[in-house]
GROMACS .gro file of N, CA and C in nm:
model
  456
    1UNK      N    1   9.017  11.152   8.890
    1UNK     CA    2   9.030  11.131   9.032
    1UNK      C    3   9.169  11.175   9.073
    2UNK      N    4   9.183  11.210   9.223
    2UNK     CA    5   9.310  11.272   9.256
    2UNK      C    6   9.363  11.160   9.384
    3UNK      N    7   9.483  11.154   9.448
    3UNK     CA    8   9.518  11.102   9.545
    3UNK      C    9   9.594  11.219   9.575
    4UNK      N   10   9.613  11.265   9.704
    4UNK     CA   11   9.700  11.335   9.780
    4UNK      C   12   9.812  11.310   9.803
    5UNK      N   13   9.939  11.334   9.769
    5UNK     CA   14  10.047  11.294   9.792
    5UNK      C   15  10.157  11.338   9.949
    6UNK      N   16  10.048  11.406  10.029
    6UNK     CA   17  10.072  11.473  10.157
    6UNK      C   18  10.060  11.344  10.252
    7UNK      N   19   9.977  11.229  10.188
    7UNK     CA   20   9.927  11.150  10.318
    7UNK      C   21  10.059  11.007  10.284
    8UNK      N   22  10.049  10.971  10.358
    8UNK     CA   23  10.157  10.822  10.380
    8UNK      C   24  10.088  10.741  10.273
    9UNK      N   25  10.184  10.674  10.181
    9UNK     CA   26  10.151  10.557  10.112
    9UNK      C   27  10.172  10.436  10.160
   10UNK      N   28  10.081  10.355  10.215
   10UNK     CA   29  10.134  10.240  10.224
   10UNK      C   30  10.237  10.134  10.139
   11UNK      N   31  10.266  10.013  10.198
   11UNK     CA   32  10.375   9.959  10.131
   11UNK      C   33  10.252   9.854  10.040
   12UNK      N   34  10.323   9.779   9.968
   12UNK     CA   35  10.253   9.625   9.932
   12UNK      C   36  10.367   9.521   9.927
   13UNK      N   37  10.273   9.422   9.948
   13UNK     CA   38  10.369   9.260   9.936
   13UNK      C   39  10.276   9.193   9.811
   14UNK      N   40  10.403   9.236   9.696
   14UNK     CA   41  10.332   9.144   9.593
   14UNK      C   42  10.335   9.003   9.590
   15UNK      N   43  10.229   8.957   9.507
   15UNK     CA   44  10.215   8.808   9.554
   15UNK      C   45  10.338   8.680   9.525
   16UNK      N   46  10.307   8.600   9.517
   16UNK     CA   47  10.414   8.494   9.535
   16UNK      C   48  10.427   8.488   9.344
   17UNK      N   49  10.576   8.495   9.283
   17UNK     CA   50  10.552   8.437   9.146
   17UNK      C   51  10.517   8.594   9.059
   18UNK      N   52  10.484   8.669   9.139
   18UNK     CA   53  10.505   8.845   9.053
   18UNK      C   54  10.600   8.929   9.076
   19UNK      N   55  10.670   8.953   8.953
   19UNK     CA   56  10.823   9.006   8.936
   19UNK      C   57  10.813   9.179   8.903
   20UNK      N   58  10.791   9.257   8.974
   20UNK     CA   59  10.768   9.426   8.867
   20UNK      C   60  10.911   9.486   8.848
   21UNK      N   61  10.854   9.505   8.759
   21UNK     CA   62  10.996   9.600   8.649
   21UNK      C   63  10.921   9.702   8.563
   22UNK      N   64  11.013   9.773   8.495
   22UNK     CA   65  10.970   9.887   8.441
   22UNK      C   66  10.990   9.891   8.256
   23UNK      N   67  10.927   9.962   8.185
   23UNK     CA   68  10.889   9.907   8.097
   23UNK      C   69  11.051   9.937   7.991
   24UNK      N   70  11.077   9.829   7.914
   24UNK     CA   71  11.132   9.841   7.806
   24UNK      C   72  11.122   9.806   7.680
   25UNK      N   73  11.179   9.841   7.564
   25UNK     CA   74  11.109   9.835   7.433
   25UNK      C   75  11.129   9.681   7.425
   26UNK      N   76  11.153   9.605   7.460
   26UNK     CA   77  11.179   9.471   7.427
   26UNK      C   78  11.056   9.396   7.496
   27UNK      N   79  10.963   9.470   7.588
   27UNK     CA   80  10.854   9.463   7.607
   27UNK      C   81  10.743   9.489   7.550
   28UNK      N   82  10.775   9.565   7.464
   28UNK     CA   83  10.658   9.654   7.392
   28UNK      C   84  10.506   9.573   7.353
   29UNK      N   85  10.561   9.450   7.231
   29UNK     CA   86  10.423   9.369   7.214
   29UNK      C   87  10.336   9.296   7.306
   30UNK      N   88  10.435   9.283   7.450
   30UNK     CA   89  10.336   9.224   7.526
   30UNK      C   90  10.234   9.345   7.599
   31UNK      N   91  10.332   9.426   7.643
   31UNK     CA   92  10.226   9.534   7.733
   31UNK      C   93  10.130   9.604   7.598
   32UNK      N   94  10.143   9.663   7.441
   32UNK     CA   95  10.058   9.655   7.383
   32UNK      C   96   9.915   9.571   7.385
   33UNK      N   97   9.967   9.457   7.358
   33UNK     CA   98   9.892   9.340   7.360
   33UNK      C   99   9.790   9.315   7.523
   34UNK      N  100   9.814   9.397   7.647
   34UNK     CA  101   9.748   9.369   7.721
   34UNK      C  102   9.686   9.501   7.767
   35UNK      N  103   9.763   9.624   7.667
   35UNK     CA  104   9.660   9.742   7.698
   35UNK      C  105   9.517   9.711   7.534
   36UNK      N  106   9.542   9.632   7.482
   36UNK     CA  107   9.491   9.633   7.378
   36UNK      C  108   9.396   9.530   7.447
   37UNK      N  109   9.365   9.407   7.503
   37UNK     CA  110   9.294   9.330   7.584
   37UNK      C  111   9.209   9.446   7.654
   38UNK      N  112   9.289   9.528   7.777
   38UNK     CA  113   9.177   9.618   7.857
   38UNK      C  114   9.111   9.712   7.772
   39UNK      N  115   9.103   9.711   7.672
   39UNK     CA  116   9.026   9.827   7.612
   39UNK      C  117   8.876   9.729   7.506
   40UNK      N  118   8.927   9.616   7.541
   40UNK     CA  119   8.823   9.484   7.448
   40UNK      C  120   8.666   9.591   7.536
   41UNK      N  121   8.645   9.637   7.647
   41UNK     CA  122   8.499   9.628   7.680
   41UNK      C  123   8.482   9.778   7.676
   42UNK      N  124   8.559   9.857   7.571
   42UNK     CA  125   8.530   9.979   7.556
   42UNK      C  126   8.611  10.111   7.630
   43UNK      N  127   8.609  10.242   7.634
   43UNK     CA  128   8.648  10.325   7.656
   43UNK      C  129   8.778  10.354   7.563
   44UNK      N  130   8.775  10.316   7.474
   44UNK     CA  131   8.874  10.357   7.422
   44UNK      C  132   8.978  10.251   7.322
   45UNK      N  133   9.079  10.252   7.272
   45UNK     CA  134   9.131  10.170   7.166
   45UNK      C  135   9.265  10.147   7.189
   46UNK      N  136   9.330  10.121   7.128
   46UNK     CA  137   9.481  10.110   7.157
   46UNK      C  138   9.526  10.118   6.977
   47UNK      N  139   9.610  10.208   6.885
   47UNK     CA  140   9.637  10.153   6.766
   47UNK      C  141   9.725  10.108   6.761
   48UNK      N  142   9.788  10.017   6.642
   48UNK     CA  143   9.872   9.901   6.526
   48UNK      C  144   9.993   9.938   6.695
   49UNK      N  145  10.031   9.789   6.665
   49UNK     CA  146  10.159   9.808   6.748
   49UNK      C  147  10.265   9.873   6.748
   50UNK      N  148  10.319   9.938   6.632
   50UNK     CA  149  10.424  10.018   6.560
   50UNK      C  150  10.419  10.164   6.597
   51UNK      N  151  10.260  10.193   6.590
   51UNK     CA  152  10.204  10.360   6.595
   51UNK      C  153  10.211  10.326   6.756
   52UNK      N  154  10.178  10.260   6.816
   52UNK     CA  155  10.128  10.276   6.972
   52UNK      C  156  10.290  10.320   7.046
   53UNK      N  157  10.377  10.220   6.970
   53UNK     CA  158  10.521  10.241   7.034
   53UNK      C  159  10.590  10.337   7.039
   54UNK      N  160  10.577  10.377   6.913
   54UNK     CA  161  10.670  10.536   6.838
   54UNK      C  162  10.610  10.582   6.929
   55UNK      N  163  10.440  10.672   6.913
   55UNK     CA  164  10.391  10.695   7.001
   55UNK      C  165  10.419  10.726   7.190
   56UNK      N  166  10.434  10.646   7.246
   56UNK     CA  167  10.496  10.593   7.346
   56UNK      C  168  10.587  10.608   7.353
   57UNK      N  169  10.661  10.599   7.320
   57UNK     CA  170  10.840  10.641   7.342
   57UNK      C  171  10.892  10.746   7.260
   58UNK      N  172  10.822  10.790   7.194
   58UNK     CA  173  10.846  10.968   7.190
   58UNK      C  174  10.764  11.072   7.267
   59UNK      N  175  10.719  11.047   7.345
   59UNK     CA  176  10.589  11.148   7.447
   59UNK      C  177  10.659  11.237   7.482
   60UNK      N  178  10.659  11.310   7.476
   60UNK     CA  179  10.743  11.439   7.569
   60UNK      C  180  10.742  11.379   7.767
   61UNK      N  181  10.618  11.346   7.762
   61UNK     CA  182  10.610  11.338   7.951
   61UNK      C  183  10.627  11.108   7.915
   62UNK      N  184  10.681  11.115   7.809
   62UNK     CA  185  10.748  10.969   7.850
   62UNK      C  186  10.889  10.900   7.956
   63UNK      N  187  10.861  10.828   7.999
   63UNK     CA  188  10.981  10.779   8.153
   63UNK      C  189  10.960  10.657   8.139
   64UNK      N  190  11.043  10.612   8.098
   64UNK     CA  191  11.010  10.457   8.118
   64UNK      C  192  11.009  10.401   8.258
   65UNK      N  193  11.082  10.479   8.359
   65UNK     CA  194  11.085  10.450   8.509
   65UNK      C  195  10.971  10.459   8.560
   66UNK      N  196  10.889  10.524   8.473
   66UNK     CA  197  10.735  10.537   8.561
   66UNK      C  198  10.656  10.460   8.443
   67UNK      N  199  10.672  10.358   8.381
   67UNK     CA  200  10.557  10.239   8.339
   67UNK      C  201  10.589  10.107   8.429
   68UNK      N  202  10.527  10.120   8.496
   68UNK     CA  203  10.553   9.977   8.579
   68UNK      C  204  10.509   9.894   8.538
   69UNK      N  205  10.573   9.733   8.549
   69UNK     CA  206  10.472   9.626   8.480
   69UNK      C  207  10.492   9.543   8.554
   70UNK      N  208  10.420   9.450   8.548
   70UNK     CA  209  10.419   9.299   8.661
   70UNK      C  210  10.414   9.226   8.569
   71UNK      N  211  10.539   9.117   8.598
   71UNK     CA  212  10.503   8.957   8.502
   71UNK      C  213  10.502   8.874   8.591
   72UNK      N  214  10.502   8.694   8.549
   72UNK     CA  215  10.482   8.659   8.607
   72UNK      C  216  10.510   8.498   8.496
   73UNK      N  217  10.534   8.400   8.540
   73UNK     CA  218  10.596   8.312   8.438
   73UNK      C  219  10.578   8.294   8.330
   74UNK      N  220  10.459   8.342   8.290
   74UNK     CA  221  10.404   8.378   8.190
   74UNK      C  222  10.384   8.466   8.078
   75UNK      N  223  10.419   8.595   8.145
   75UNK     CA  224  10.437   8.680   8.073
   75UNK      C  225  10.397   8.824   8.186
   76UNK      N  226  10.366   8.950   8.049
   76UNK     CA  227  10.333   9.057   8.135
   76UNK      C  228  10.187   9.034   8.182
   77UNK      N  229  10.134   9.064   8.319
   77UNK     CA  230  10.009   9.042   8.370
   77UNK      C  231   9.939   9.187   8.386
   78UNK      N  232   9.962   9.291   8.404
   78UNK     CA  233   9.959   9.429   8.426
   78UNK      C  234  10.035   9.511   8.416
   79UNK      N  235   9.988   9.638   8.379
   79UNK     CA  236  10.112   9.751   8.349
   79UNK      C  237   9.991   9.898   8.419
   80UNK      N  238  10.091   9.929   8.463
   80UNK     CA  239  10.036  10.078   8.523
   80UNK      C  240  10.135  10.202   8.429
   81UNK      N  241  10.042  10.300   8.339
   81UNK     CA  242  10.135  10.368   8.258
   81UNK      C  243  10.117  10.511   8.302
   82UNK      N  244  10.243  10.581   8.326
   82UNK     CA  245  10.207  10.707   8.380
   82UNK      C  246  10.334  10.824   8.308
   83UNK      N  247  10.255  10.945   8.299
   83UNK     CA  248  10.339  11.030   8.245
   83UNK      C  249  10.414  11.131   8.385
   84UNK      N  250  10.494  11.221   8.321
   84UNK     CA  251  10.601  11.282   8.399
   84UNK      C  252  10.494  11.379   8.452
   85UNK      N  253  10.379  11.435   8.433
   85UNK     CA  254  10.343  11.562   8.482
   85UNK      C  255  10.232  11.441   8.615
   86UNK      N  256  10.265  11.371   8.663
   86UNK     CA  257  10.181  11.320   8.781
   86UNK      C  258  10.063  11.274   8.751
   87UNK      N  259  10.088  11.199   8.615
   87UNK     CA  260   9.911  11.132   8.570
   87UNK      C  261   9.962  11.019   8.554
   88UNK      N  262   9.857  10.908   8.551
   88UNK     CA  263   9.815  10.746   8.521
   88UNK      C  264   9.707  10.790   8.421
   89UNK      N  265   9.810  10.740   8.305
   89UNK     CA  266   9.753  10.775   8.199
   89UNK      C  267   9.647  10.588   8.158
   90UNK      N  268   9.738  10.479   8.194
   90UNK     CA  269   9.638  10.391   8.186
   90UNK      C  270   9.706  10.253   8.294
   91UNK      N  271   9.574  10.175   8.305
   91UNK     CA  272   9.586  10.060   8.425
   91UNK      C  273   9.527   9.996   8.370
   92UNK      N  274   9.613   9.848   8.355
   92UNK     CA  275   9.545   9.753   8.276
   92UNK      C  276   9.582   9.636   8.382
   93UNK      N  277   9.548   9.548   8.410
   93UNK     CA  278   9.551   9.364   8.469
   93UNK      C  279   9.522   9.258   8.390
   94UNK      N  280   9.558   9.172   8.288
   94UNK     CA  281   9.520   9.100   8.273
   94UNK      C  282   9.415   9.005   8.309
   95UNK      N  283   9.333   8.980   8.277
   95UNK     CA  284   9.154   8.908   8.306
   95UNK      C  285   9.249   8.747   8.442
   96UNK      N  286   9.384   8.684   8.389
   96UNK     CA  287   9.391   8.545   8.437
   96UNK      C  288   9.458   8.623   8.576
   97UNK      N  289   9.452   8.754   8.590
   97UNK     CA  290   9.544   8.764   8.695
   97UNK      C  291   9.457   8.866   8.810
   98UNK      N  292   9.353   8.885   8.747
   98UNK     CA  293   9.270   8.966   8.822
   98UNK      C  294   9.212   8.931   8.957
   99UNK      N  295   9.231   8.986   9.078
   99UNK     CA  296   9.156   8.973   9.200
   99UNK      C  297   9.289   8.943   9.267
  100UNK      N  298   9.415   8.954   9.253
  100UNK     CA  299   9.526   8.938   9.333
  100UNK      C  300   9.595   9.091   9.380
  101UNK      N  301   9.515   9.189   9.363
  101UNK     CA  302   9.598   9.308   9.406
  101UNK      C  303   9.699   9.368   9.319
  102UNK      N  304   9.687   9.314   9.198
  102UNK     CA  305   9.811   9.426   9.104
  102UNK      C  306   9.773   9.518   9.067
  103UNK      N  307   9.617   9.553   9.033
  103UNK     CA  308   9.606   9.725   9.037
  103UNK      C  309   9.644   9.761   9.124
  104UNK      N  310   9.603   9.749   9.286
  104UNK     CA  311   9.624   9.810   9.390
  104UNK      C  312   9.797   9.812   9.381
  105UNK      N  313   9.866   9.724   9.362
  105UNK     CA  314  10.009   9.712   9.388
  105UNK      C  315  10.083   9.820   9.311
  106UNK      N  316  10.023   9.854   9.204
  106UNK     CA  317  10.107   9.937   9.111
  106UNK      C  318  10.033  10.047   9.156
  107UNK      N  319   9.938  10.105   9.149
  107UNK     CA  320   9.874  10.271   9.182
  107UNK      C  321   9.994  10.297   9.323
  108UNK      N  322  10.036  10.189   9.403
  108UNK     CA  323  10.088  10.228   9.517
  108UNK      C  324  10.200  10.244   9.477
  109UNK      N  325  10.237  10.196   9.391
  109UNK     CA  326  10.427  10.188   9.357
  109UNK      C  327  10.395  10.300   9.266
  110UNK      N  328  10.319  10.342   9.206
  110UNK     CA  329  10.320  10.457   9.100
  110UNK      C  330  10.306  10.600   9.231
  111UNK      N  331  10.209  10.573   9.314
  111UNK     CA  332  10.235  10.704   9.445
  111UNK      C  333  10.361  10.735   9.504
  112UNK      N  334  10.398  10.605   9.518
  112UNK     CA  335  10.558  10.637   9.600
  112UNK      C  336  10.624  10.738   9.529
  113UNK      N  337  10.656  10.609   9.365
  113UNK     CA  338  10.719  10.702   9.263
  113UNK      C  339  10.676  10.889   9.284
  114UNK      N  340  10.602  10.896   9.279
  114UNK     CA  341  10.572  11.008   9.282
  114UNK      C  342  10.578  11.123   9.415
  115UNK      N  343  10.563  11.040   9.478
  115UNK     CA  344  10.585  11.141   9.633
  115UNK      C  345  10.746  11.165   9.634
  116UNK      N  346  10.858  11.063   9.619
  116UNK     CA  347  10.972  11.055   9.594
  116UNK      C  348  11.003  11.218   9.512
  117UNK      N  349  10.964  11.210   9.376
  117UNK     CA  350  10.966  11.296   9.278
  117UNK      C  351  10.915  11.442   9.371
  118UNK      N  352  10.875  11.430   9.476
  118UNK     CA  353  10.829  11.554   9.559
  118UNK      C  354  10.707  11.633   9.461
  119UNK      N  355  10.574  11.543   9.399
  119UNK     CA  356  10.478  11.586   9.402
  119UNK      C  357  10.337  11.624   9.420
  120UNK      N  358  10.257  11.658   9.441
  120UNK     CA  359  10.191  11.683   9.597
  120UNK      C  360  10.043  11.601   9.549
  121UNK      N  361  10.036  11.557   9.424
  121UNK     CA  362   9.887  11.526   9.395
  121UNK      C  363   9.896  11.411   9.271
  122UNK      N  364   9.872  11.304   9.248
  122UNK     CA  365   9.855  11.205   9.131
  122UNK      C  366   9.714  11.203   9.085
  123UNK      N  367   9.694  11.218   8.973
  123UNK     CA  368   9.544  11.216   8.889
  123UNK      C  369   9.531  11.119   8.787
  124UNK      N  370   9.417  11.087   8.754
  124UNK     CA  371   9.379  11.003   8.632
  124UNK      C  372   9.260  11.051   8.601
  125UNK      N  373   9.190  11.003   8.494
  125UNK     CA  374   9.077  10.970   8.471
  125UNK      C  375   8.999  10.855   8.447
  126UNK      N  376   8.887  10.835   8.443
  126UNK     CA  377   8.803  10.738   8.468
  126UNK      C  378   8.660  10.739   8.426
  127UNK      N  379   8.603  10.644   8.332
  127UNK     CA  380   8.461  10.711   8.311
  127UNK      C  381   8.358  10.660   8.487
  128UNK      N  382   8.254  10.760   8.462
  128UNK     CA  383   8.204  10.759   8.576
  128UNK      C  384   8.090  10.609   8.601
  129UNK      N  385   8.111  10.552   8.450
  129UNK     CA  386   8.030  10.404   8.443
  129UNK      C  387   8.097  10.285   8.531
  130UNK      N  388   8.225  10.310   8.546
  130UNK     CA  389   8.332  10.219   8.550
  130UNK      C  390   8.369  10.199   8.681
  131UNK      N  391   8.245  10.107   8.751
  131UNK     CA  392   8.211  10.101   8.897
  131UNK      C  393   8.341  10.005   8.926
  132UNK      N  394   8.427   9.923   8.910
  132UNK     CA  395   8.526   9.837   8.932
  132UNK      C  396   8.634   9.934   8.961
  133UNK      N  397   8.661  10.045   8.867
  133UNK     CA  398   8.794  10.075   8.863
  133UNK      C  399   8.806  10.213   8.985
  134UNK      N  400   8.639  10.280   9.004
  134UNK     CA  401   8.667  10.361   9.081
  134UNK      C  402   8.635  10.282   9.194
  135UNK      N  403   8.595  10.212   9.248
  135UNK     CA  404   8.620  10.163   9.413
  135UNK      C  405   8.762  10.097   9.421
  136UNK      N  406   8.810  10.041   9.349
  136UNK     CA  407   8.962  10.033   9.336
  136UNK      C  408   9.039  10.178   9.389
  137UNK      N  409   9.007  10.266   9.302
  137UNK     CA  410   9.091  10.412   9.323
  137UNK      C  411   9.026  10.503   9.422
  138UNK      N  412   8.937  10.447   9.479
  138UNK     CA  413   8.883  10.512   9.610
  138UNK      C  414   8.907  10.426   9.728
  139UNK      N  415   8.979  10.294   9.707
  139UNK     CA  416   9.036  10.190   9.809
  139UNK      C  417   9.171  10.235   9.824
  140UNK      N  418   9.244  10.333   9.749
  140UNK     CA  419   9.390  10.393   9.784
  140UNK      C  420   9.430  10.492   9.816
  141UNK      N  421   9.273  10.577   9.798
  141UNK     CA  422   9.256  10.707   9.892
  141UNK      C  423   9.285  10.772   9.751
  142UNK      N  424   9.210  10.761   9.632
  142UNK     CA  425   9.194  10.888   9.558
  142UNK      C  426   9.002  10.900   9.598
  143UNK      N  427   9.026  11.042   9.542
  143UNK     CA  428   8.829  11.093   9.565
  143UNK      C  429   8.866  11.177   9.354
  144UNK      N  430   8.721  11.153   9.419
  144UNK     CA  431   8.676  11.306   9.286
  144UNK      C  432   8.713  11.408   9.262
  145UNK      N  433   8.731  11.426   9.145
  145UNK     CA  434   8.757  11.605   9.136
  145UNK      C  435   8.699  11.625   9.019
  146UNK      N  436   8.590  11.758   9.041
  146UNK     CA  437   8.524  11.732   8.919
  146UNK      C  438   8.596  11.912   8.824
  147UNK      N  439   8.568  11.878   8.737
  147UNK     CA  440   8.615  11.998   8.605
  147UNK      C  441   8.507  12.102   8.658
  148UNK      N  442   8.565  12.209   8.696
  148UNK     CA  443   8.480  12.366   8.702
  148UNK      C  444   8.469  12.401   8.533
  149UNK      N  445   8.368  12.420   8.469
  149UNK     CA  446   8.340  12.495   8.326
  149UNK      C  447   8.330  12.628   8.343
  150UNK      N  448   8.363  12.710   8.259
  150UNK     CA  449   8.354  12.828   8.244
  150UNK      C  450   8.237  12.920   8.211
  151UNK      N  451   8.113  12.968   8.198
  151UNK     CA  452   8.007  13.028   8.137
  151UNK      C  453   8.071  13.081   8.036
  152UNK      N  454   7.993  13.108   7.950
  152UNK     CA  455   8.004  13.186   7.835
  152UNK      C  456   8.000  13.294   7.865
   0.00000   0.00000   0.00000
């Protein structure tokens, strides 16, 4: 899915008791630990905490300014993870924190980020089963874009 980075992003008012900051290694096992939770109902895995980190903080399109995370007295509640070439590579919420707007809060703070950066389009992917996450990303004004294939 794409969002346009031509159109106005709105602002958000995060909720009462949610703190966002950006990710650091002294964070690592918790935001592991809650991209490793969003992946419990499939699409994908998260590996060993050690490989996921190295991983992660050697990426070539790694920024730690662009992993946003939300805590909250508790701990980390969501993390929105995005690389330097204008992707959201993953969006996770914690299950106790869900229905308060922190996906929405971070896709918007991840657009800004990015319109700032002066670039004209933010993408992700998404399986097309995953009726929750795309009316979410069609509630912030991304649409479809589907892959042209090539013939043989």
């Amino acid at each position: 899915m794409r969002r346009d980075l031509s159109e106005v992003v709105p602002g958000f008012d995060w909720p009462t008791g949610i703190r966002l900051t950006h990710y650091r290694p002294e964070l690592a096992a918790d935001v592991h630990h809650l991209m490793a939770l969003g992946y419990l109902d499939g699409g994908g895995r998260v590996p060993a905490l050690e490989v996921w980190q190295q991983r992660f903080e050697s990426d070539p399109e790694y920024d730690p300014t662009l992993c946003f995370v939300a805590q909250d007295a508790e701990g980390v509640v969501a993390v929105c993870q995005c690389w330097t070439s204008a992707y959201i590579k993953d969006l996770v919420v914690h299950p106790r924190a869900r229905r308060l707007g922190l996906g929405r809060g971070l896709l918007l703070q991840a657009f800004g980020e990015f319109r700032k950066r002066r670039e004209g389009f933010v993408d992700l992917k998404v399986l097309e089963d995953n009726l929750r996450a795309r009316r979410l990303y069609e509630s912030v004004g991304m649409y479809e874009v589907r892959r042209e294939l090539v013939p043989d």
